[in-house]
PDB file of C-alpha atoms in Angstrom:
ATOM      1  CA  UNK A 213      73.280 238.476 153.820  1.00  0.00           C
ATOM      2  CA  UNK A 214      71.804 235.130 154.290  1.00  0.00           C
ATOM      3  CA  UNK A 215      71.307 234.537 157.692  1.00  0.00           C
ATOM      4  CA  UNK A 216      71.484 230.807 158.852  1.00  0.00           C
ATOM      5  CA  UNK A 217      69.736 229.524 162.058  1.00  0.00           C
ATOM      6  CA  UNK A 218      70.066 226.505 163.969  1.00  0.00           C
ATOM      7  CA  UNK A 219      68.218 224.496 166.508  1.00  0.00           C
ATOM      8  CA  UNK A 220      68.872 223.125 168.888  1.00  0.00           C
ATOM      9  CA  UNK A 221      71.287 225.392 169.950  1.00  0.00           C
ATOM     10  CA  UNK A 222      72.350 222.513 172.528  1.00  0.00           C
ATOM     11  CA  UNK A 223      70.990 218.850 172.772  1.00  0.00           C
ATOM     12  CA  UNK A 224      71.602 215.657 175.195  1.00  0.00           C
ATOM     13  CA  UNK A 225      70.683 212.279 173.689  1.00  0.00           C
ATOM     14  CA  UNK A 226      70.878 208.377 175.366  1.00  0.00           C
ATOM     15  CA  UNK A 227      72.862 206.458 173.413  1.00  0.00           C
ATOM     16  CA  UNK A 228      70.590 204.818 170.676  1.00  0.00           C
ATOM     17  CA  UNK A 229      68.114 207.736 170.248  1.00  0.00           C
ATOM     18  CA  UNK A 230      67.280 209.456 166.588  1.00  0.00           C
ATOM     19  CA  UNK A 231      68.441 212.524 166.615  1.00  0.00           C
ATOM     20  CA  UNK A 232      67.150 215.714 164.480  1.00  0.00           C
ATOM     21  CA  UNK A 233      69.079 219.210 163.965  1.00  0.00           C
ATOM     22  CA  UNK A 234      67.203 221.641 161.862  1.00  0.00           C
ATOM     23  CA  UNK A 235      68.868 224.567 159.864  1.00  0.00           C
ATOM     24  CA  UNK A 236      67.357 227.304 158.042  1.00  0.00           C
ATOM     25  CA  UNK A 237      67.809 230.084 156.232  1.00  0.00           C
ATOM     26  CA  UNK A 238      66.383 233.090 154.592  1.00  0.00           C
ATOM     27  CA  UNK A 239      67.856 233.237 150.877  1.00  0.00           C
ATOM     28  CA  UNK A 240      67.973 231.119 147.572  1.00  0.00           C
ATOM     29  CA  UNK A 241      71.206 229.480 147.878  1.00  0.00           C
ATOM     30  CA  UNK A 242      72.958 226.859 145.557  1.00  0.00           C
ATOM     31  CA  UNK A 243      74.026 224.528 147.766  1.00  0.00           C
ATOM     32  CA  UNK A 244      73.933 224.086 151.833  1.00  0.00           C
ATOM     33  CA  UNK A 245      76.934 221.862 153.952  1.00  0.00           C
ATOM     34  CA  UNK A 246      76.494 220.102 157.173  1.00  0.00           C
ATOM     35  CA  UNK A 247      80.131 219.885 158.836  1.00  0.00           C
ATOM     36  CA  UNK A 248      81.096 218.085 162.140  1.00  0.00           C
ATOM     37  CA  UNK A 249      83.581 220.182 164.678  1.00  0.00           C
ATOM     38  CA  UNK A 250      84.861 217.716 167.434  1.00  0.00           C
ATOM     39  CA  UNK A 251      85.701 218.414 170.561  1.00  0.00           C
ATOM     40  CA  UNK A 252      89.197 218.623 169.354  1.00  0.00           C
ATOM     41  CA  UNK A 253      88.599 221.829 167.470  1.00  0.00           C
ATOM     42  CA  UNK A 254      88.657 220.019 163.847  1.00  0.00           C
ATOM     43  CA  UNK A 255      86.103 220.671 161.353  1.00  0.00           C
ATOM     44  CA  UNK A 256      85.196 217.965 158.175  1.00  0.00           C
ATOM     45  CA  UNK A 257      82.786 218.318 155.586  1.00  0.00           C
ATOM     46  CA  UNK A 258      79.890 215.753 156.244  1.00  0.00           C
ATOM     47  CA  UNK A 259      77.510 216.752 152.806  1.00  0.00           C
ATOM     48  CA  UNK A 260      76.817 218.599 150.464  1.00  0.00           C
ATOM     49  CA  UNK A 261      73.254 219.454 149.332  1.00  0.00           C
ATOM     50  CA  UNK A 262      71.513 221.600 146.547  1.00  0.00           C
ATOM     51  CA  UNK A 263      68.201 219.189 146.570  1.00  0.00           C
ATOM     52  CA  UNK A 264      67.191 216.160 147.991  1.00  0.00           C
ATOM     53  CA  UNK A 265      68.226 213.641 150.606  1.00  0.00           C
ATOM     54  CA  UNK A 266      72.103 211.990 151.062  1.00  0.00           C
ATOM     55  CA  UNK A 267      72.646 209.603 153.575  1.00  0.00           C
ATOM     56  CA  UNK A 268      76.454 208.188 154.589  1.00  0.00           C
ATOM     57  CA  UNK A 269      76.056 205.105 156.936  1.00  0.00           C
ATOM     58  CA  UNK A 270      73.693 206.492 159.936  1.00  0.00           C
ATOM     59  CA  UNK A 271      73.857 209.960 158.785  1.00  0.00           C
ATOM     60  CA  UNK A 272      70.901 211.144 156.448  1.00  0.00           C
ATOM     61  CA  UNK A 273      70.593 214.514 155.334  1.00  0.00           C
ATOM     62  CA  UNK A 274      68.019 216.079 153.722  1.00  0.00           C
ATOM     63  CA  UNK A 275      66.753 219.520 152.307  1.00  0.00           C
ATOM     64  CA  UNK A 276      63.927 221.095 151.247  1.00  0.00           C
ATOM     65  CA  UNK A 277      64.483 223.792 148.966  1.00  0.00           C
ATOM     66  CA  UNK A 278      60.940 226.183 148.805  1.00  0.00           C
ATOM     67  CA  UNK A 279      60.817 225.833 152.506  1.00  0.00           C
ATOM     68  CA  UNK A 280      64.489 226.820 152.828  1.00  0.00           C
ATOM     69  CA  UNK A 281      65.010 224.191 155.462  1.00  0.00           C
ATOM     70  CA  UNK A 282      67.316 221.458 155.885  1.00  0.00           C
ATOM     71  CA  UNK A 283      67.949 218.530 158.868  1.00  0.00           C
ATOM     72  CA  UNK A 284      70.631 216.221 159.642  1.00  0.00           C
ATOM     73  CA  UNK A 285      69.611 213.257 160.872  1.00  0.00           C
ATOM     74  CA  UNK A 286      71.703 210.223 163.160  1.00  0.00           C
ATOM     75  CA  UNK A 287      70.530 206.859 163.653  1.00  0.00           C
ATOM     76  CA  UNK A 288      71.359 204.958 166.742  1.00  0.00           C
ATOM     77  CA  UNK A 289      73.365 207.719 168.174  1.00  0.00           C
ATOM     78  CA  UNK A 290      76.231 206.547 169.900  1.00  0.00           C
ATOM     79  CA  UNK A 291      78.168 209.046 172.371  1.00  0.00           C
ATOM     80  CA  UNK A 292      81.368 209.385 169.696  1.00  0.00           C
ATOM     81  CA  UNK A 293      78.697 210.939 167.537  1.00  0.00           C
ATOM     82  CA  UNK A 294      79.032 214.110 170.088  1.00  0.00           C
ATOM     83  CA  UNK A 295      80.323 216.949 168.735  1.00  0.00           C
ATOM     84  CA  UNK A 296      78.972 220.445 166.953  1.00  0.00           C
ATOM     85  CA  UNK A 297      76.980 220.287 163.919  1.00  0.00           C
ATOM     86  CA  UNK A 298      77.235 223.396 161.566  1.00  0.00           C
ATOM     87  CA  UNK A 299      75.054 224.272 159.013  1.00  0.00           C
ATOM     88  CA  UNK A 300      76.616 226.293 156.129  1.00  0.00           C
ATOM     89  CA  UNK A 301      75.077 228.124 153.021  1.00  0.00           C
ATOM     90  CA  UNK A 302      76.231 229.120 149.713  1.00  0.00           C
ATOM     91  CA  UNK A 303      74.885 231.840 147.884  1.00  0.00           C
ATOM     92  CA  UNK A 304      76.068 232.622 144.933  1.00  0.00           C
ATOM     93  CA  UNK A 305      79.654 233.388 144.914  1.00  0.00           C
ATOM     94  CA  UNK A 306      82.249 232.031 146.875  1.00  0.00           C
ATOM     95  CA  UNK A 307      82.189 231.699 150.338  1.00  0.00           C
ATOM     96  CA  UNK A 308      79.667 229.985 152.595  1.00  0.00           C
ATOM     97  CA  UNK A 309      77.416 231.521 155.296  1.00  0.00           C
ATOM     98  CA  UNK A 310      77.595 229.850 159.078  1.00  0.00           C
ATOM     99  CA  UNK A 311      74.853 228.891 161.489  1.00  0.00           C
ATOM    100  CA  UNK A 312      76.296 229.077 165.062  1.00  0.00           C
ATOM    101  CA  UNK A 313      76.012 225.718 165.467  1.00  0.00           C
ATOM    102  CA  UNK A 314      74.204 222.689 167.224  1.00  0.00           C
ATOM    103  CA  UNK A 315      76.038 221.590 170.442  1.00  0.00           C
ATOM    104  CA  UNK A 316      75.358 217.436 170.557  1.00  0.00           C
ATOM    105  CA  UNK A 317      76.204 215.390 173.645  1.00  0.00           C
ATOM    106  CA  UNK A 318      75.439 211.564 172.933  1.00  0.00           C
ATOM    107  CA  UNK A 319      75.835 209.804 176.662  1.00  0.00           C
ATOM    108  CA  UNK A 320      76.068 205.668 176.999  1.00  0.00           C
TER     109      UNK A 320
ATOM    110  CA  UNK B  55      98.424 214.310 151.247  1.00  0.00           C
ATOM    111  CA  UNK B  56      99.182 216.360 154.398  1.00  0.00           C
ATOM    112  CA  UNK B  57      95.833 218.395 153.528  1.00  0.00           C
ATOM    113  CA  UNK B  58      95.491 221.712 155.000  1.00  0.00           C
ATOM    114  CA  UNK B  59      97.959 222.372 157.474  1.00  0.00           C
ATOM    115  CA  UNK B  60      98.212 225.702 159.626  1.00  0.00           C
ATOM    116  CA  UNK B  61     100.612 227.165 162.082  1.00  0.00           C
ATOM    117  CA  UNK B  62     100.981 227.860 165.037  1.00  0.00           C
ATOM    118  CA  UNK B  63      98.087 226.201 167.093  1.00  0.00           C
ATOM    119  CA  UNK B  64      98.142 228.240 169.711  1.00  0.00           C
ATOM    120  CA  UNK B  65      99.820 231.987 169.762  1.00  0.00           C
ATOM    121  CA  UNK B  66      99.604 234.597 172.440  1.00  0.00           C
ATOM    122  CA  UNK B  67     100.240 238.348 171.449  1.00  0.00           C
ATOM    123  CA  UNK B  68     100.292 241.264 173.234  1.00  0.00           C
ATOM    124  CA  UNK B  69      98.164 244.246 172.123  1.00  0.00           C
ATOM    125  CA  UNK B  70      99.978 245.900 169.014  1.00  0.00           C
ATOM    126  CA  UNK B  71     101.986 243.139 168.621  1.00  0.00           C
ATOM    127  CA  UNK B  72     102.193 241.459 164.643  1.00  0.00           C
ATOM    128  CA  UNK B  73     101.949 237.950 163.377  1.00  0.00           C
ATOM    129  CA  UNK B  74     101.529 235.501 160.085  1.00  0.00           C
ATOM    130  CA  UNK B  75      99.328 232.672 160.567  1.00  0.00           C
ATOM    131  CA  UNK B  76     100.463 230.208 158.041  1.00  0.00           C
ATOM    132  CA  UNK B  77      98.419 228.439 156.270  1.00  0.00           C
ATOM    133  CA  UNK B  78      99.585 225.519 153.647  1.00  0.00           C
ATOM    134  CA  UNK B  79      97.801 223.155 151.249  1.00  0.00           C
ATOM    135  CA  UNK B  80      98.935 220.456 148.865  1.00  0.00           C
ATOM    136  CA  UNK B  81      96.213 219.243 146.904  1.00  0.00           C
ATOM    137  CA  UNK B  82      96.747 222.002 144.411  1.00  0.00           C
ATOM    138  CA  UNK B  83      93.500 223.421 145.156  1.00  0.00           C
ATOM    139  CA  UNK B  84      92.495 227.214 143.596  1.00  0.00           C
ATOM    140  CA  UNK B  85      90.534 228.445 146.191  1.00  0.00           C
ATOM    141  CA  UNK B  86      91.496 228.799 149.992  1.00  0.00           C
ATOM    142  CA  UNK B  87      89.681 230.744 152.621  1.00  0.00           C
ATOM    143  CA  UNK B  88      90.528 232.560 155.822  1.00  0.00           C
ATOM    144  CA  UNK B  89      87.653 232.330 158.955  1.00  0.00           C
ATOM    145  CA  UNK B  90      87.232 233.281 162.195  1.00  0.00           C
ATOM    146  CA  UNK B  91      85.292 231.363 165.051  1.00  0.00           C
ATOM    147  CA  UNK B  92      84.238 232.650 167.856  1.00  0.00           C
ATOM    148  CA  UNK B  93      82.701 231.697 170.856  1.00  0.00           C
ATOM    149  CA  UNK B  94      78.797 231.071 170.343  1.00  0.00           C
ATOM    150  CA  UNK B  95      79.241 232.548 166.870  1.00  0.00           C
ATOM    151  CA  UNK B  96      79.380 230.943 163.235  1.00  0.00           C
ATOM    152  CA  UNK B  97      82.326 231.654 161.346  1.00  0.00           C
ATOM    153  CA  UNK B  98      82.919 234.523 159.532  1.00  0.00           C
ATOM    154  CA  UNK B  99      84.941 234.977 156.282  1.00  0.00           C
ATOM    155  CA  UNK B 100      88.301 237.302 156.498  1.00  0.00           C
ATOM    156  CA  UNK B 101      89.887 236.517 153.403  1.00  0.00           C
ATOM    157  CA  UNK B 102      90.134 234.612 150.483  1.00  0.00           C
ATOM    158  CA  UNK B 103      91.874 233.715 147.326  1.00  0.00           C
ATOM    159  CA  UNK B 104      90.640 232.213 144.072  1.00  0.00           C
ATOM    160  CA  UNK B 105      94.174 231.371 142.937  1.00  0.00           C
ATOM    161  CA  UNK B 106      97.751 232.868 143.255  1.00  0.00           C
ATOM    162  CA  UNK B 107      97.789 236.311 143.115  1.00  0.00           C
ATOM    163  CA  UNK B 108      94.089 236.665 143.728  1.00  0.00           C
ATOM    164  CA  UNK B 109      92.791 237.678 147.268  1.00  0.00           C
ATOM    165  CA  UNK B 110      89.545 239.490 147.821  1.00  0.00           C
ATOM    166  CA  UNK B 111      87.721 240.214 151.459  1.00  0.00           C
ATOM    167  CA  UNK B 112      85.231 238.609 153.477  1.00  0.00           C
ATOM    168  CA  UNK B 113      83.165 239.557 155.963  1.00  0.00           C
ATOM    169  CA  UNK B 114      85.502 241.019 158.444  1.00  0.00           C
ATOM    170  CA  UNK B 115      88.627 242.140 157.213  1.00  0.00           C
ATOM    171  CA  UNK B 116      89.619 245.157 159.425  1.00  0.00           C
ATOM    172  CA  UNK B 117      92.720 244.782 160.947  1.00  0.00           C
ATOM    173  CA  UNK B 118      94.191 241.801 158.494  1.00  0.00           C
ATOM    174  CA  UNK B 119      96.124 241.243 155.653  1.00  0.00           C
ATOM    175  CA  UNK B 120      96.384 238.386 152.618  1.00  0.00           C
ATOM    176  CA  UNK B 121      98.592 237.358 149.820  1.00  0.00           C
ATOM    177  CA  UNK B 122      98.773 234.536 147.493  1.00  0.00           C
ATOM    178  CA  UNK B 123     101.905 234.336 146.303  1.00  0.00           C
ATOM    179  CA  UNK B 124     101.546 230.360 145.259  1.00  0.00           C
ATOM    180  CA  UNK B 125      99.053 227.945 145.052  1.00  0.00           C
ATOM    181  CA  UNK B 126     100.386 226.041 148.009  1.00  0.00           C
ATOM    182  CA  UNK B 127     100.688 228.859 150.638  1.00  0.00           C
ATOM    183  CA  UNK B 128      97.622 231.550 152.036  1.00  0.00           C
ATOM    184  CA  UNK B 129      99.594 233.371 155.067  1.00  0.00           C
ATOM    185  CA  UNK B 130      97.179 235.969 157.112  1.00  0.00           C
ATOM    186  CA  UNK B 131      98.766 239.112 159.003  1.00  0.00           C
ATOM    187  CA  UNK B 132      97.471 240.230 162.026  1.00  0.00           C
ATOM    188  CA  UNK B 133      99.022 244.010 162.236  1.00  0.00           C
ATOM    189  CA  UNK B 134      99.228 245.529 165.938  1.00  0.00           C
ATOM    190  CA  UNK B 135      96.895 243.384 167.323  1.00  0.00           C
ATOM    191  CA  UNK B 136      93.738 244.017 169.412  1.00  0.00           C
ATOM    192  CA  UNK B 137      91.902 242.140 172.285  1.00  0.00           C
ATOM    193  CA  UNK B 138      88.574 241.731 169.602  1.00  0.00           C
ATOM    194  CA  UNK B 139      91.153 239.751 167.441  1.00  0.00           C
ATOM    195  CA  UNK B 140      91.232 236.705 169.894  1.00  0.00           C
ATOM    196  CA  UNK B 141      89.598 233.834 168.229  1.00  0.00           C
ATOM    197  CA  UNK B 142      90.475 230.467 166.424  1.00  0.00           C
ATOM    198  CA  UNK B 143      91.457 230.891 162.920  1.00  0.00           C
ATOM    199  CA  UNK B 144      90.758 228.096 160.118  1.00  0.00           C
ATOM    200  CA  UNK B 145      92.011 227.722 157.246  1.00  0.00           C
ATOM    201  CA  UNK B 146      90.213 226.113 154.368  1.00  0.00           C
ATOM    202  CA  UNK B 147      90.413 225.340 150.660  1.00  0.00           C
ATOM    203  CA  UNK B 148      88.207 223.669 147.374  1.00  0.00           C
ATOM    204  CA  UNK B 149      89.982 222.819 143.989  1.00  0.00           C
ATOM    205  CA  UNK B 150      86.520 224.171 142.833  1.00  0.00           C
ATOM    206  CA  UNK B 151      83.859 226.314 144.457  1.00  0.00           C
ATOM    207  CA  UNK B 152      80.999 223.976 143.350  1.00  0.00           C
ATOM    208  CA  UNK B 153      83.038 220.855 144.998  1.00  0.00           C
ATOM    209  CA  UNK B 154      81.347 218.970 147.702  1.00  0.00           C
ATOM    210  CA  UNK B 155      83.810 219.044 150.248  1.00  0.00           C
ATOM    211  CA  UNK B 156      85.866 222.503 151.876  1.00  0.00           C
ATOM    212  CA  UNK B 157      88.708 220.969 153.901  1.00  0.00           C
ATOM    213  CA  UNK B 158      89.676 222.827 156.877  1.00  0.00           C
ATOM    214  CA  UNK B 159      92.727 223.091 158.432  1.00  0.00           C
ATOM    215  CA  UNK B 160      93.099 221.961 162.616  1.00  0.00           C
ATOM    216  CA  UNK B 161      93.030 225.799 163.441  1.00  0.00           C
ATOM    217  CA  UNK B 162      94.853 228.467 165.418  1.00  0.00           C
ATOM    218  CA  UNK B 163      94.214 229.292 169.118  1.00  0.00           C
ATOM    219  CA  UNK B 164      95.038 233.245 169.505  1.00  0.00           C
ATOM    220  CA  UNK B 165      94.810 235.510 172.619  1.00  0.00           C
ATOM    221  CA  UNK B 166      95.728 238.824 172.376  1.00  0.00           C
ATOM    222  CA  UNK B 167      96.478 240.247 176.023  1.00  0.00           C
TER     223      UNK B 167
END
């Protein structure tokens, strides 16, 4: 099983800051999601990476794929940005693998 | 598109008790998953399905059930029901498994008591 960890587990930013969350894991995989669960309890899909770098306005993600690491990255955090950040692998096959999850609290 | 939509959002059971989460999706996706979340943990795979009439388990299937009797529709039965199976319960689904996004349904809330 491909085990997926996270850090922070928990992290407090001022509004403004650059903010890192780092995800790793132990297996090849073929791609590896970063999704956003608000406070709500709703869960979206913010990328999806097998190489590289994506970024979507002042969200950059990138991964490296021989160090088996990945980080999400927000510019000028601003406190709506708060909300748990979950890392997610796919091995081969169908389902994805969980990290437990980064805990972000963005305050003005 | 409604998306992924799941009912009820919030259920209480006593122990032994049975239930269907229902879980419904109209992009005409193939593949639909069941997970579990629970607190301080990632979430885990129950179920899924690769297209009507195709289920296969997850992780942690003890205790639950699957069918996929249309493309649309992924119910999950909880039979007699057990304290450890209080959690929140997505429901997600792909048209393929290589597609960027999974969408997720808003979840169920269950205690069992």
């Amino acid at each position: 099983k491909n085990e997926v960890e996270q850090s922070p587990q928990n992290l407090t930013a001022q509004e403004g800051e650059f903010i890192t969350i780092n995800c790793s894991y132990s297996v090849g995989i073929s791609a590896l999601h970063w999704l956003q669960q608000h406070p709500g309890g709703g869960i979206v899909s913010l990328f999806m990476l097998s190489s590289g770098k994506k970024k979507h306005g002042r969200l950059i993600a990138t991964i490296n794929i021989q160090e088996k690491h990945s980080s999400l990255h927000i510019t000028a955090s601003h406190p709506r940005d708060s909300a748990v950040y979950i890392c997610a692998v796919r091995p081969s096959g169908y389902a994805l693998n969980f990290g437990k999850g980064t805990s972000l609290l963005v305050t003005p | 598109n409604a998306g992924v939509t799941q009912t009820p959002k919030f259920r209480i059971l006593k122990i032994g008790q049975s239930m269907t989460l229902q879980c419904t999706q109209d992009m005409n996706h193939n593949y639909m998953y069941w997970y579990r979340q629970d607190p301080g943990m990632g979430l885990k795979l129950i179920y899924y399905s690769v297209g009507a009439g195709i289920t296969d388990k997850g992780e942690v299937p003890n205790g639950y059930n699957v069918s996929r009797s249309t493309t649309e529709d992924f119910p999950l039965r909880l039979e007699l029901a057990a304290p450890s199976q209080t959690s929140v319960y997505f429901c997600a689904s792909l048209p393929e498994y290589t597609y960027n996004e999974q969408f997720f349904g808003p979840g169920t809330r269950l205690t069992v008591l």
